[in-house]
Amino acid sequence: MSDVKIRRALLSVSDKTGLVELGQALAARGVELVSTGGTAKALRDAGLAVKDVSELTGFPEMMDGRVKTLHPTVHGGLLAVRDNPQHAAAMESHGIGAIDLVVVNLYPFEATVAKGADRDTIIENIDIGGPSMVRSAAKNHQFVAIVTDPADYAGLLAELAQTDGATTLAFRRLLAAKAFAATAAYDSMIGQWFAYADQGQKFPPMVSMTRKLAGTLRYGENPHQDAALYLPAGPHAKGLPQAQQVQGKALSYNNYNDANAALELAAEFAGQQPAVIIVKHANPCGVAQADTLLKAWQGALSCDDVSAFGGIVATNVPLDGPTAEAICQIFTEVVVAPGADDAARAAFARKKNLRLLITDGLPDPRRPGQTLAIIAGGILVQDRDSGAIEEADLRVVTKRAPSPQEMKDCLFAWTVARHVKSNAIVYARDGITAGIGAGQMNRRDSSRIAAMKAAEAADKHGWEQSRAVGSAVASDAFFPFADGLLAAAQAGATAVIQPGGSIRDDEVIAAADAAGLAMVFTGMRHFRH
């Protein structure tokens, strides 16, 4: 059997969107409507003839509606293999009628949790009969169509129109796949709530995480790799996927990855002076704060305008016209901001391929959560790096303490360094990064690369000296030897901020004292692999 004529439909939905229209369309085709509770009432109120499930089962709904569809008459009508003589005989013997279509969506468990309901209410919103009917119908998709999403009502009616009131096997297979995914996602959310919220387990013995497909991407990191964007099914922070894309081509895998790195760093400066972040290959290549956004852009760009070409720009405040005009002077892939005025939008509109994304605020950089990394044979799970330090947390370990400006530069450089790939070294002065060394296999080379970039910027712009002179230098992890610190001193840094904790801390502190450096320990490192 391939096409199955729809003669009887069972409808039981929490989300009543489109229900009446669907019921009317089915009734117009002579389909018998069977329903429960509020769904039956909504259909009757629309003037439709509806048979209660209790009429099929001979049992009333009981136990506050907990028991109504869990009955052989219902599940026999769903699970019977209709071309199996024994199944057909059992149906005849027990008065079980076939059910050709099931329309079910489940109790709003996720929404109930999201609104902060008490535990008893949350438990009551765990659907039992609904998933059972969905799974029965989906298992027997050879004969039964199962619809779990109101968004599929139009597709169902189009199918019935094309096949004279029947469904094809191909269509039922598609619905079954979606149905099993729906029940799996539903159970996953329940399991996560019990493990994380109810039991307080950080790493439960078993966990499944639900993701919804937002769309496929042009390709992955490279053209021979396919890629897609998925969104968490439950509560989650807002970021790029929720942003408004004002203009430009669709975002690629690399665009999302790089723009997210820029947005996460911009979020560190929420509520502060205007800040501009320029990112290339997920690493900041220029960061600056100033009293105007245009000055911040100029400062960030001057750090490394070579790397900025084809990069990603993010800001912590809405974009204005002058800053947008300046950004348009170089090739930029993506600009992300929590707003843009008319002048800024007009400036970017002249760059048709530039992607402009407007976010709904900035994500909380201290939000809780976990991150995943897939390895061969497993998945690594860890807490998000939401750790942070303030000036009061710092410990001065050298004879000379940082001046107020050096301390300010230390904290700025440290904020940037936590978003740079390890080994990370960041020079900063007066709220502007002077040089950034990222992703090296040893800290000394990162120090030298950062100093080299600072020197190159000075040569290019005709400055009297490198901005690394008089700067603060941040290291994302401790200096295992004094060589990395001495490289920073040779570049002109006068203050150092680092976690400390090396067995050679005394040697490094002594080298800092000998060089006249002020150094503070954070007691916290920020590796980013």
Short mmCIF file of N, CA and C in Angstrom, two decimals, residues 396-474:
data_model
loop_
_atom_site.label_atom_id
_atom_site.label_comp_id
_atom_site.label_asym_id
_atom_site.label_seq_id
_atom_site.Cartn_x
_atom_site.Cartn_y
_atom_site.Cartn_z
N VAL A 396 50.00 42.82 43.41
CA VAL A 396 51.27 43.40 42.95
C VAL A 396 52.41 42.54 43.49
N VAL A 397 53.29 42.08 42.59
CA VAL A 397 54.35 41.16 43.00
C VAL A 397 55.74 41.75 42.80
N THR A 398 55.82 42.96 42.22
CA THR A 398 57.12 43.60 41.98
C THR A 398 57.34 44.74 42.96
N LYS A 399 58.57 45.23 42.99
CA LYS A 399 58.88 46.34 43.89
C LYS A 399 58.09 47.59 43.52
N ARG A 400 57.88 47.75 42.24
CA ARG A 400 57.14 48.93 41.77
C ARG A 400 55.71 48.53 41.44
N ALA A 401 54.77 49.27 41.98
CA ALA A 401 53.36 49.04 41.66
C ALA A 401 53.00 49.80 40.39
N PRO A 402 52.03 49.34 39.64
CA PRO A 402 51.62 50.08 38.44
C PRO A 402 51.04 51.44 38.80
N SER A 403 51.28 52.42 37.93
CA SER A 403 50.63 53.71 38.09
C SER A 403 49.15 53.54 37.75
N PRO A 404 48.31 54.50 38.09
CA PRO A 404 46.89 54.39 37.74
C PRO A 404 46.67 54.14 36.24
N GLN A 405 47.42 54.82 35.37
CA GLN A 405 47.25 54.60 33.93
C GLN A 405 47.75 53.22 33.53
N GLU A 406 48.85 52.79 34.10
CA GLU A 406 49.35 51.44 33.80
C GLU A 406 48.34 50.39 34.24
N MET A 407 47.72 50.61 35.39
CA MET A 407 46.73 49.64 35.87
C MET A 407 45.55 49.60 34.91
N LYS A 408 45.12 50.75 34.45
CA LYS A 408 44.01 50.80 33.50
C LYS A 408 44.37 50.07 32.21
N ASP A 409 45.60 50.29 31.74
CA ASP A 409 46.05 49.61 30.52
C ASP A 409 46.18 48.10 30.74
N CYS A 410 46.62 47.72 31.93
CA CYS A 410 46.72 46.29 32.24
C CYS A 410 45.36 45.62 32.11
N LEU A 411 44.34 46.23 32.71
CA LEU A 411 43.01 45.63 32.69
C LEU A 411 42.44 45.60 31.28
N PHE A 412 42.71 46.63 30.49
CA PHE A 412 42.25 46.64 29.10
C PHE A 412 42.95 45.53 28.31
N ALA A 413 44.28 45.43 28.45
CA ALA A 413 45.02 44.40 27.74
C ALA A 413 44.58 43.01 28.17
N TRP A 414 44.28 42.84 29.44
CA TRP A 414 43.83 41.54 29.95
C TRP A 414 42.48 41.15 29.36
N THR A 415 41.58 42.14 29.25
CA THR A 415 40.26 41.88 28.65
C THR A 415 40.41 41.38 27.22
N VAL A 416 41.29 42.00 26.46
CA VAL A 416 41.51 41.58 25.08
C VAL A 416 42.18 40.21 25.04
N ALA A 417 43.18 40.00 25.89
CA ALA A 417 43.97 38.76 25.85
C ALA A 417 43.12 37.53 26.08
N ARG A 418 42.08 37.64 26.88
CA ARG A 418 41.24 36.47 27.15
C ARG A 418 40.47 36.03 25.92
N HIS A 419 40.45 36.86 24.87
CA HIS A 419 39.76 36.52 23.61
C HIS A 419 40.74 36.24 22.48
N VAL A 420 42.01 36.09 22.80
CA VAL A 420 43.04 35.82 21.80
C VAL A 420 43.48 34.37 21.95
N LYS A 421 43.72 33.70 20.83
CA LYS A 421 44.13 32.30 20.87
C LYS A 421 45.48 32.16 21.58
N SER A 422 45.59 31.11 22.37
CA SER A 422 46.83 30.86 23.12
C SER A 422 47.94 30.39 22.17
N ASN A 423 49.19 30.68 22.48
CA ASN A 423 49.63 31.55 23.56
C ASN A 423 49.36 33.00 23.19
N ALA A 424 48.78 33.77 24.09
CA ALA A 424 48.34 35.12 23.78
C ALA A 424 49.17 36.16 24.52
N ILE A 425 49.62 37.16 23.78
CA ILE A 425 50.32 38.32 24.33
C ILE A 425 49.69 39.56 23.72
N VAL A 426 49.30 40.51 24.56
CA VAL A 426 48.68 41.74 24.08
C VAL A 426 49.36 42.94 24.72
N TYR A 427 49.86 43.86 23.88
CA TYR A 427 50.37 45.16 24.34
C TYR A 427 49.26 46.19 24.17
N ALA A 428 49.07 47.05 25.15
CA ALA A 428 48.04 48.08 25.05
C ALA A 428 48.49 49.34 25.77
N ARG A 429 48.10 50.47 25.22
CA ARG A 429 48.40 51.76 25.84
C ARG A 429 47.28 52.74 25.55
N ASP A 430 46.81 53.40 26.58
CA ASP A 430 45.78 54.43 26.44
C ASP A 430 44.52 53.90 25.76
N GLY A 431 44.13 52.68 26.10
CA GLY A 431 42.90 52.12 25.57
C GLY A 431 42.97 51.66 24.13
N ILE A 432 44.18 51.41 23.64
CA ILE A 432 44.38 50.95 22.26
C ILE A 432 45.37 49.80 22.27
N THR A 433 45.06 48.73 21.57
CA THR A 433 46.04 47.65 21.44
C THR A 433 47.19 48.11 20.56
N ALA A 434 48.39 47.87 21.04
CA ALA A 434 49.58 48.26 20.28
C ALA A 434 50.09 47.11 19.43
N GLY A 435 49.93 45.90 19.94
CA GLY A 435 50.37 44.72 19.20
C GLY A 435 49.77 43.48 19.83
N ILE A 436 49.41 42.51 18.99
CA ILE A 436 48.77 41.28 19.47
C ILE A 436 49.52 40.09 18.89
N GLY A 437 49.97 39.19 19.77
CA GLY A 437 50.61 37.95 19.34
C GLY A 437 49.71 36.78 19.71
N ALA A 438 49.33 35.96 18.73
CA ALA A 438 48.31 34.93 18.97
C ALA A 438 48.73 33.57 18.44
N GLY A 439 48.28 32.53 19.13
CA GLY A 439 48.32 31.18 18.59
C GLY A 439 49.70 30.59 18.38
N GLN A 440 50.67 31.06 19.11
CA GLN A 440 52.02 30.54 18.93
C GLN A 440 52.29 29.38 19.89
N MET A 441 53.29 28.59 19.53
CA MET A 441 53.59 27.41 20.34
C MET A 441 54.39 27.75 21.59
N ASN A 442 54.96 28.96 21.65
CA ASN A 442 55.61 29.39 22.88
C ASN A 442 55.35 30.87 23.09
N ARG A 443 55.40 31.28 24.34
CA ARG A 443 55.02 32.64 24.73
C ARG A 443 56.04 33.68 24.28
N ARG A 444 57.28 33.29 24.19
CA ARG A 444 58.32 34.23 23.74
C ARG A 444 58.03 34.68 22.32
N ASP A 445 57.67 33.74 21.44
CA ASP A 445 57.39 34.12 20.06
C ASP A 445 56.16 35.02 19.98
N SER A 446 55.16 34.74 20.80
CA SER A 446 53.98 35.62 20.82
C SER A 446 54.38 37.03 21.23
N SER A 447 55.28 37.15 22.22
CA SER A 447 55.76 38.47 22.64
C SER A 447 56.47 39.18 21.50
N ARG A 448 57.30 38.45 20.80
CA ARG A 448 58.07 39.05 19.72
C ARG A 448 57.17 39.46 18.55
N ILE A 449 56.18 38.61 18.22
CA ILE A 449 55.27 38.93 17.13
C ILE A 449 54.45 40.18 17.47
N ALA A 450 53.96 40.24 18.71
CA ALA A 450 53.18 41.41 19.11
C ALA A 450 54.03 42.67 19.04
N ALA A 451 55.28 42.57 19.51
CA ALA A 451 56.18 43.74 19.45
C ALA A 451 56.50 44.11 18.01
N MET A 452 56.68 43.11 17.16
CA MET A 452 56.96 43.38 15.75
C MET A 452 55.80 44.11 15.09
N LYS A 453 54.57 43.70 15.39
CA LYS A 453 53.40 44.37 14.82
C LYS A 453 53.32 45.81 15.30
N ALA A 454 53.62 46.03 16.56
CA ALA A 454 53.62 47.39 17.09
C ALA A 454 54.66 48.25 16.38
N ALA A 455 55.85 47.68 16.14
CA ALA A 455 56.90 48.42 15.45
C ALA A 455 56.52 48.71 14.00
N GLU A 456 55.91 47.74 13.33
CA GLU A 456 55.47 47.94 11.95
C GLU A 456 54.42 49.04 11.85
N ALA A 457 53.50 49.08 12.82
CA ALA A 457 52.48 50.11 12.81
C ALA A 457 53.10 51.49 12.97
N ALA A 458 54.11 51.60 13.85
CA ALA A 458 54.79 52.89 14.04
C ALA A 458 55.49 53.34 12.77
N ASP A 459 56.16 52.41 12.08
CA ASP A 459 56.83 52.76 10.83
C ASP A 459 55.82 53.21 9.77
N LYS A 460 54.73 52.50 9.67
CA LYS A 460 53.74 52.80 8.64
C LYS A 460 53.09 54.16 8.86
N HIS A 461 52.80 54.48 10.11
CA HIS A 461 52.08 55.72 10.41
C HIS A 461 53.01 56.89 10.73
N GLY A 462 54.32 56.64 10.73
CA GLY A 462 55.28 57.71 10.97
C GLY A 462 55.32 58.19 12.41
N TRP A 463 54.98 57.31 13.34
CA TRP A 463 55.05 57.70 14.74
C TRP A 463 56.51 57.75 15.19
N GLU A 464 56.76 58.53 16.19
CA GLU A 464 58.13 58.64 16.70
C GLU A 464 58.60 57.33 17.31
N GLN A 465 57.71 56.61 17.90
CA GLN A 465 58.08 55.34 18.50
C GLN A 465 56.89 54.39 18.52
N SER A 466 57.17 53.15 18.74
CA SER A 466 56.13 52.13 18.81
C SER A 466 55.21 52.40 20.00
N ARG A 467 53.93 52.08 19.80
CA ARG A 467 53.00 52.21 20.93
C ARG A 467 53.27 51.20 22.02
N ALA A 468 54.10 50.20 21.75
CA ALA A 468 54.47 49.26 22.80
C ALA A 468 55.32 49.93 23.86
N VAL A 469 55.98 51.04 23.50
CA VAL A 469 56.79 51.78 24.46
C VAL A 469 55.84 52.45 25.46
N GLY A 470 56.01 52.12 26.72
CA GLY A 470 55.14 52.65 27.76
C GLY A 470 53.83 51.92 27.89
N SER A 471 53.75 50.75 27.28
CA SER A 471 52.49 50.01 27.29
C SER A 471 52.42 49.03 28.46
N ALA A 472 51.24 48.47 28.64
CA ALA A 472 51.05 47.31 29.52
C ALA A 472 50.97 46.08 28.63
N VAL A 473 51.50 44.98 29.11
CA VAL A 473 51.45 43.73 28.34
C VAL A 473 50.71 42.69 29.15
N ALA A 474 49.78 42.02 28.50
CA ALA A 474 49.01 40.97 29.16
C ALA A 474 49.39 39.62 28.56
#
